[in-house]
Amino acid sequence: MDVTDFPDDLVQTQAAWNATYQALAAPRPRDTTALRRRLLHLSVRLWWHPYWETVPSVPAARSELRHLARTHGAVRAA
């Protein structure tokens, strides 16, 4: 599967999910209720995105999306 197959909004949502999860996992996070709500909202957007109806292997595509968002986030942080 080619990385360019993922819509930009899906990659951005996964990156936001990763950032929110990291913020929640940090020692003594602030405003945990807001972070949990945001994580839930992003999870729903990721799970029900229309893109998943177009791929033959959804589990593999979800895994690749998570990997892409992690590496994309690492590049942005550098």
MMTF fields as JSON, N, C-alpha, C and O atoms, coordinates in Angstrom:
{
  "mmtfVersion": "1.0.0",
  "mmtfProducer": "UNKNOWN",
  "numBonds": 311,
  "numAtoms": 312,
  "numGroups": 78,
  "numChains": 1,
  "numModels": 1,
  "chainsPerModel": [1],
  "groupsPerChain": [78],
  "chainIdList": ["A"],
  "bondAtomList": [4, 2, 8, 6, 12, 10, 16, 14, 20, 18, 24, 22, 28, 26, 32, 30, 36, 34, 40, 38, 44, 42, 48, 46, 52, 50, 56, 54, 60, 58, 64, 62, 68, 66, 72, 70, 76, 74, 80, 78, 84, 82, 88, 86, 92, 90, 96, 94, 100, 98, 104, 102, 108, 106, 112, 110, 116, 114, 120, 118, 124, 122, 128, 126, 132, 130, 136, 134, 140, 138, 144, 142, 148, 146, 152, 150, 156, 154, 160, 158, 164, 162, 168, 166, 172, 170, 176, 174, 180, 178, 184, 182, 188, 186, 192, 190, 196, 194, 200, 198, 204, 202, 208, 206, 212, 210, 216, 214, 220, 218, 224, 222, 228, 226, 232, 230, 236, 234, 240, 238, 244, 242, 248, 246, 252, 250, 256, 254, 260, 258, 264, 262, 268, 266, 272, 270, 276, 274, 280, 278, 284, 282, 288, 286, 292, 290, 296, 294, 300, 298, 304, 302, 308, 306],
  "bondOrderList": [1, 1, 1, 1, 1, 1, 1, 1, 1, 1, 1, 1, 1, 1, 1, 1, 1, 1, 1, 1, 1, 1, 1, 1, 1, 1, 1, 1, 1, 1, 1, 1, 1, 1, 1, 1, 1, 1, 1, 1, 1, 1, 1, 1, 1, 1, 1, 1, 1, 1, 1, 1, 1, 1, 1, 1, 1, 1, 1, 1, 1, 1, 1, 1, 1, 1, 1, 1, 1, 1, 1, 1, 1, 1, 1, 1, 1],
  "groupList": [{"groupName": "MET", "atomNameList": ["N", "CA", "C", "O"], "elementList": ["N", "C", "C", "O"], "formalChargeList": [0, 0, 0, 0], "bondAtomList": [1, 0, 2, 1, 3, 2], "bondOrderList": [1, 1, 2], "singleLetterCode": "M", "chemCompType": "L-PEPTIDE LINKING"}, {"groupName": "ASP", "atomNameList": ["N", "CA", "C", "O"], "elementList": ["N", "C", "C", "O"], "formalChargeList": [0, 0, 0, 0], "bondAtomList": [1, 0, 2, 1, 3, 2], "bondOrderList": [1, 1, 2], "singleLetterCode": "D", "chemCompType": "L-PEPTIDE LINKING"}, {"groupName": "VAL", "atomNameList": ["N", "CA", "C", "O"], "elementList": ["N", "C", "C", "O"], "formalChargeList": [0, 0, 0, 0], "bondAtomList": [1, 0, 2, 1, 3, 2], "bondOrderList": [1, 1, 2], "singleLetterCode": "V", "chemCompType": "L-PEPTIDE LINKING"}, {"groupName": "THR", "atomNameList": ["N", "CA", "C", "O"], "elementList": ["N", "C", "C", "O"], "formalChargeList": [0, 0, 0, 0], "bondAtomList": [1, 0, 2, 1, 3, 2], "bondOrderList": [1, 1, 2], "singleLetterCode": "T", "chemCompType": "L-PEPTIDE LINKING"}, {"groupName": "PHE", "atomNameList": ["N", "CA", "C", "O"], "elementList": ["N", "C", "C", "O"], "formalChargeList": [0, 0, 0, 0], "bondAtomList": [1, 0, 2, 1, 3, 2], "bondOrderList": [1, 1, 2], "singleLetterCode": "F", "chemCompType": "L-PEPTIDE LINKING"}, {"groupName": "PRO", "atomNameList": ["N", "CA", "C", "O"], "elementList": ["N", "C", "C", "O"], "formalChargeList": [0, 0, 0, 0], "bondAtomList": [1, 0, 2, 1, 3, 2], "bondOrderList": [1, 1, 2], "singleLetterCode": "P", "chemCompType": "L-PEPTIDE LINKING"}, {"groupName": "LEU", "atomNameList": ["N", "CA", "C", "O"], "elementList": ["N", "C", "C", "O"], "formalChargeList": [0, 0, 0, 0], "bondAtomList": [1, 0, 2, 1, 3, 2], "bondOrderList": [1, 1, 2], "singleLetterCode": "L", "chemCompType": "L-PEPTIDE LINKING"}, {"groupName": "GLN", "atomNameList": ["N", "CA", "C", "O"], "elementList": ["N", "C", "C", "O"], "formalChargeList": [0, 0, 0, 0], "bondAtomList": [1, 0, 2, 1, 3, 2], "bondOrderList": [1, 1, 2], "singleLetterCode": "Q", "chemCompType": "L-PEPTIDE LINKING"}, {"groupName": "ALA", "atomNameList": ["N", "CA", "C", "O"], "elementList": ["N", "C", "C", "O"], "formalChargeList": [0, 0, 0, 0], "bondAtomList": [1, 0, 2, 1, 3, 2], "bondOrderList": [1, 1, 2], "singleLetterCode": "A", "chemCompType": "L-PEPTIDE LINKING"}, {"groupName": "TRP", "atomNameList": ["N", "CA", "C", "O"], "elementList": ["N", "C", "C", "O"], "formalChargeList": [0, 0, 0, 0], "bondAtomList": [1, 0, 2, 1, 3, 2], "bondOrderList": [1, 1, 2], "singleLetterCode": "W", "chemCompType": "L-PEPTIDE LINKING"}, {"groupName": "ASN", "atomNameList": ["N", "CA", "C", "O"], "elementList": ["N", "C", "C", "O"], "formalChargeList": [0, 0, 0, 0], "bondAtomList": [1, 0, 2, 1, 3, 2], "bondOrderList": [1, 1, 2], "singleLetterCode": "N", "chemCompType": "L-PEPTIDE LINKING"}, {"groupName": "TYR", "atomNameList": ["N", "CA", "C", "O"], "elementList": ["N", "C", "C", "O"], "formalChargeList": [0, 0, 0, 0], "bondAtomList": [1, 0, 2, 1, 3, 2], "bondOrderList": [1, 1, 2], "singleLetterCode": "Y", "chemCompType": "L-PEPTIDE LINKING"}, {"groupName": "ARG", "atomNameList": ["N", "CA", "C", "O"], "elementList": ["N", "C", "C", "O"], "formalChargeList": [0, 0, 0, 0], "bondAtomList": [1, 0, 2, 1, 3, 2], "bondOrderList": [1, 1, 2], "singleLetterCode": "R", "chemCompType": "L-PEPTIDE LINKING"}, {"groupName": "HIS", "atomNameList": ["N", "CA", "C", "O"], "elementList": ["N", "C", "C", "O"], "formalChargeList": [0, 0, 0, 0], "bondAtomList": [1, 0, 2, 1, 3, 2], "bondOrderList": [1, 1, 2], "singleLetterCode": "H", "chemCompType": "L-PEPTIDE LINKING"}, {"groupName": "SER", "atomNameList": ["N", "CA", "C", "O"], "elementList": ["N", "C", "C", "O"], "formalChargeList": [0, 0, 0, 0], "bondAtomList": [1, 0, 2, 1, 3, 2], "bondOrderList": [1, 1, 2], "singleLetterCode": "S", "chemCompType": "L-PEPTIDE LINKING"}, {"groupName": "GLU", "atomNameList": ["N", "CA", "C", "O"], "elementList": ["N", "C", "C", "O"], "formalChargeList": [0, 0, 0, 0], "bondAtomList": [1, 0, 2, 1, 3, 2], "bondOrderList": [1, 1, 2], "singleLetterCode": "E", "chemCompType": "L-PEPTIDE LINKING"}, {"groupName": "GLY", "atomNameList": ["N", "CA", "C", "O"], "elementList": ["N", "C", "C", "O"], "formalChargeList": [0, 0, 0, 0], "bondAtomList": [1, 0, 2, 1, 3, 2], "bondOrderList": [1, 1, 2], "singleLetterCode": "G", "chemCompType": "PEPTIDE LINKING"}],
  "groupTypeList": [0, 1, 2, 3, 1, 4, 5, 1, 1, 6, 2, 7, 3, 7, 8, 8, 9, 10, 8, 3, 11, 7, 8, 6, 8, 8, 5, 12, 5, 12, 1, 3, 3, 8, 6, 12, 12, 12, 6, 6, 13, 6, 14, 2, 12, 6, 9, 9, 13, 5, 11, 9, 15, 3, 2, 5, 14, 2, 5, 8, 8, 12, 14, 15, 6, 12, 13, 6, 8, 12, 3, 13, 16, 8, 2, 12, 8, 8],
  "groupIdList": [1, 2, 3, 4, 5, 6, 7, 8, 9, 10, 11, 12, 13, 14, 15, 16, 17, 18, 19, 20, 21, 22, 23, 24, 25, 26, 27, 28, 29, 30, 31, 32, 33, 34, 35, 36, 37, 38, 39, 40, 41, 42, 43, 44, 45, 46, 47, 48, 49, 50, 51, 52, 53, 54, 55, 56, 57, 58, 59, 60, 61, 62, 63, 64, 65, 66, 67, 68, 69, 70, 71, 72, 73, 74, 75, 76, 77, 78],
  "secStructList": [7, 7, 4, 4, 4, 1, 7, 2, 2, 2, 2, 2, 2, 2, 2, 2, 2, 2, 2, 2, 2, 2, 2, 2, 2, 1, 1, 1, 7, 1, 7, 2, 2, 2, 2, 2, 2, 2, 2, 2, 2, 2, 2, 2, 2, 2, 2, 6, 7, 4, 4, 4, 4, 1, 7, 1, 7, 2, 2, 2, 2, 2, 2, 2, 2, 2, 2, 2, 2, 2, 2, 2, 2, 2, 2, 2, 2, 7],
  "xCoordList": [0.854, 0.0, 0.889, 1.869, 0.548, 1.315, 0.858, -0.331, 1.811, 1.503, 0.55, -0.26, 0.644, -0.194, -1.656, -2.501, -1.968, -3.36, -4.191, -5.414, -3.556, -4.299, -4.684, -3.849, -5.941, -6.338, -5.626, -5.335, -5.352, -4.645, -5.378, -4.753, -6.702, -7.449, -7.336, -7.361, -7.214, -7.067, -5.699, -5.6, -4.661, -3.311, -3.238, -2.649, -3.833, -3.829, -4.614, -4.213, -5.706, -6.497, -5.701, -5.722, -5.002, -4.183, -3.046, -2.736, -2.425, -1.35, -1.892, -1.228, -3.08, -3.703, -4.026, -3.867, -4.485, -4.776, -3.5, -3.508, -2.399, -1.114, -0.671, -0.24, -0.774, -0.361, -1.228, -0.72, -2.518, -3.427, -3.134, -3.132, -2.887, -2.563, -1.273, -1.192, -0.268, 0.995, 0.791, 1.373, -0.032, -0.311, -1.019, -0.753, -1.908, -2.633, -1.735, -1.92, -0.765, 0.135, 1.28, 2.003, 1.449, 2.522, 2.273, 1.129, 3.333, 3.154, 2.347, 2.652, 1.339, 0.476, -0.057, 0.21, -0.805, -1.335, -2.363, -3.043, -2.456, -3.439, -4.705, -4.654, -5.827, -7.133, -7.369, -7.628, -7.275, -7.429, -8.812, -8.946, -9.822, -11.165, -11.224, -11.766, -10.679, -10.671, -9.841, -10.218, -8.717, -7.871, -8.587, -8.517, -9.266, -9.999, -11.141, -11.384, -11.834, -12.917, -12.377, -12.959, -11.257, -10.644, -10.195, -10.388, -9.604, -9.16, -10.34, -10.242, -11.431, -12.627, -13.173, -13.519, -13.251, -13.738, -12.854, -13.362, -11.551, -10.632, -10.723, -10.614, -10.919, -11.054, -12.265, -12.196, -13.368, -14.581, -14.338, -14.737, -13.689, -13.395, -12.498, -12.694, -11.52, -10.634, -11.382, -11.256, -12.151, -12.822, -13.84, -13.932, -14.605, -15.695, -15.354, -16.254, -14.089, -13.708, -14.106, -13.901, -14.67, -15.117, -14.007, -14.285, -12.768, -11.648, -11.614, -11.233, -12.006, -11.894, -12.806, -12.595, -13.794, -14.67, -14.02, -14.547, -12.88, -12.24, -11.019, -10.476, -10.571, -9.347, -9.682, -10.63, -8.898, -9.186, -8.808, -9.484, -7.741, -7.302, -7.257, -6.246, -8.349, -8.454, -7.441, -6.8, -7.265, -6.291, -4.877, -4.183, -4.457, -3.122, -3.034, -2.018, -4.081, -4.087, -4.069, -3.38, -4.816, -4.816, -3.425, -2.963, -2.77, -1.416, -0.452, 0.384, -0.575, 0.285, 0.011, 0.938, -1.242, -1.594, -0.95, -0.387, -1.026, -0.41, 1.091, 1.668, 1.721, 3.163, 3.488, 4.424, 2.728, 2.946, 2.802, 3.631, 1.77, 1.548, 2.669, 3.07, 3.187, 4.306, 5.552, 6.223, 5.87, 7.067, 6.868, 7.806, 5.667, 5.37, 5.518, 6.043, 5.062, 5.19, 6.635, 7.028, 7.437, 8.855, 9.591, 10.497, 9.204, 9.842, 9.477, 10.325, 8.225, 7.796, 8.492, 8.787, 8.763, 9.391, 10.874, 11.447, 11.497, 12.936, 13.259, 14.428],
  "yCoordList": [-1.183, 0.0, 1.232, 1.303, 2.179, 3.407, 4.399, 4.5, 5.12, 6.083, 7.17, 7.689, 7.506, 8.575, 8.169, 9.002, 6.919, 6.462, 7.07, 7.15, 7.498, 8.024, 9.48, 10.283, 9.822, 11.23, 12.057, 11.56, 13.311, 14.18, 14.322, 14.329, 14.435, 14.611, 13.387, 13.512, 12.215, 10.992, 10.943, 10.573, 11.308, 11.337, 12.389, 12.144, 13.552, 14.606, 14.187, 14.497, 13.5, 13.023, 12.0, 12.028, 11.1, 10.112, 10.8, 10.424, 11.797, 12.534, 13.273, 13.317, 13.849, 14.528, 13.523, 13.818, 12.327, 11.277, 10.903, 10.774, 10.729, 10.382, 11.456, 11.142, 12.721, 13.822, 13.884, 14.114, 13.682, 13.701, 12.547, 12.723, 11.371, 10.206, 10.448, 10.124, 11.016, 11.307, 12.323, 12.188, 13.333, 14.33, 13.696, 14.049, 12.772, 12.097, 11.128, 10.915, 10.544, 9.572, 10.234, 9.559, 11.525, 12.237, 12.216, 12.109, 12.318, 12.367, 13.598, 14.717, 13.385, 14.432, 15.368, 16.569, 14.81, 15.674, 16.656, 16.385, 17.787, 18.802, 18.572, 18.161, 18.833, 18.764, 17.402, 17.323, 16.357, 15.006, 14.772, 14.003, 15.412, 15.226, 15.702, 15.007, 16.866, 17.397, 16.512, 16.277, 16.026, 15.149, 13.836, 13.347, 13.272, 12.02, 12.219, 11.374, 13.331, 13.626, 13.811, 13.32, 14.524, 14.727, 13.391, 13.139, 12.541, 11.237, 10.404, 9.728, 10.447, 9.72, 10.273, 9.507, 11.577, 12.216, 11.848, 11.517, 11.906, 11.558, 10.073, 9.7, 9.234, 7.8, 7.51, 6.689, 8.189, 8.003, 8.471, 7.796, 9.616, 10.118, 9.148, 8.923, 8.578, 7.611, 6.337, 5.844, 5.817, 4.534, 4.593, 3.655, 5.682, 5.776, 6.587, 6.965, 6.856, 7.618, 6.826, 5.613, 7.494, 6.801, 6.082, 5.185, 6.461, 5.819, 4.311, 3.549, 3.876, 2.457, 1.571, 0.36, 2.141, 1.355, 1.054, 0.257, 1.682, 1.534, 0.632, 0.338, 0.184, -0.618, -2.094, -2.427, -2.985, -4.406, -4.985, -5.886, -4.478, -5.001, -3.858, -3.168, -3.677, -2.559, -2.666, -1.664, -3.831, -3.883, -3.491, -2.768, -3.961, -3.616, -2.123, -1.488, -1.572, -0.143, 0.702, 1.721, 0.293, 1.042, 1.024, 2.038, -0.108, -0.22, 0.689, 1.363, 0.7, 1.559, 3.036, 3.846, 3.379, 4.763, 5.175, 6.265, 4.321, 4.644, 4.835, 5.76, 3.956, 4.067, 5.367, 6.078, 5.666, 6.89, 8.123, 9.031, 8.168, 9.329, 9.474, 10.593, 8.349, 8.424, 8.978, 9.846, 8.486, 8.972, 10.409, 11.205, 10.733, 12.11, 13.056, 14.16, 12.634, 13.444, 13.605, 14.668, 12.557, 12.625, 13.587, 14.302, 13.6, 14.51, 15.951, 16.839, 16.192, 17.552, 18.046, 19.236, 17.139, 17.538, 17.845, 18.612, 17.258, 17.453, 18.789, 19.094],
  "zCoordList": [0.0, 0.0, 0.0, 0.742, -0.82, -0.94, 0.127, 0.43, 0.685, 1.736, 1.23, 1.997, -0.031, -0.564, -0.667, -0.994, -0.398, -0.43, 0.692, 0.575, 1.771, 2.917, 2.677, 2.259, 2.938, 2.833, 3.904, 4.992, 3.588, 4.525, 5.852, 6.913, 5.796, 7.048, 7.943, 9.168, 7.353, 8.145, 8.82, 9.99, 8.105, 8.68, 9.787, 10.839, 9.552, 10.567, 11.815, 12.937, 11.618, 12.763, 13.568, 14.799, 12.883, 13.593, 14.338, 15.468, 13.729, 14.401, 15.627, 16.663, 15.52, 16.665, 17.762, 18.946, 17.366, 18.34, 19.085, 20.31, 18.344, 18.969, 19.955, 21.065, 19.557, 20.428, 21.676, 22.773, 21.52, 22.661, 23.607, 24.825, 23.049, 23.869, 24.654, 25.839, 23.99, 24.677, 25.8, 26.877, 25.547, 26.583, 27.776, 28.924, 27.502, 28.575, 29.337, 30.536, 28.642, 29.271, 30.039, 30.771, 29.881, 30.575, 32.082, 32.524, 32.86, 34.306, 34.711, 34.297, 35.503, 36.027, 34.938, 34.958, 33.994, 32.925, 33.476, 34.465, 32.818, 33.209, 32.415, 31.255, 33.027, 32.386, 31.714, 30.513, 32.501, 31.951, 31.349, 30.397, 31.881, 31.329, 29.888, 29.028, 29.615, 28.246, 27.322, 26.174, 27.822, 27.002, 26.683, 25.555, 27.662, 27.417, 26.432, 25.571, 26.563, 25.619, 24.21, 23.242, 24.101, 22.784, 22.199, 21.009, 23.02, 22.546, 22.061, 21.038, 22.772, 22.356, 21.041, 20.141, 20.928, 19.709, 18.515, 17.444, 18.697, 17.608, 17.265, 16.097, 18.263, 18.022, 17.141, 16.227, 17.422, 16.623, 15.195, 14.246, 15.034, 13.677, 12.913, 11.719, 13.6, 12.944, 12.561, 11.44, 13.492, 13.273, 12.138, 11.346, 12.046, 11.093, 9.845, 9.096, 9.614, 8.417, 7.163, 7.113, 6.16, 4.937, 4.176, 3.38, 4.409, 3.713, 3.961, 3.072, 5.15, 5.504, 4.658, 4.593, 4.023, 3.143, 1.798, 1.022, 1.513, 0.211, 0.219, -0.846, 1.377, 1.443, 1.646, 2.357, 1.015, 1.144, 2.512, 3.009, 3.116, 4.407, 5.419, 5.552, 6.116, 7.045, 8.194, 8.51, 8.832, 9.929, 9.491, 10.205, 8.332, 7.836, 7.525, 7.805, 6.955, 6.62, 7.89, 7.942, 8.913, 10.177, 10.802, 11.326, 10.746, 11.281, 10.514, 11.113, 9.206, 8.397, 8.679, 8.715, 8.876, 9.205, 10.525, 10.624, 11.53, 12.821, 12.668, 13.24, 11.892, 11.663, 10.92, 11.287, 9.898, 9.123, 10.008, 9.939, 10.832, 11.702, 12.719, 13.038, 13.24, 14.186, 13.511, 14.069, 12.317, 11.638, 11.154, 11.167, 10.737, 10.308, 11.495, 11.349, 12.651, 13.862, 14.283, 14.766, 14.104, 14.462, 13.532, 13.96, 12.279, 11.324, 11.647, 11.558, 12.021, 12.368, 13.622, 13.736, 14.582, 15.835, 15.645, 16.418, 14.633, 14.422, 13.798, 13.56]
}
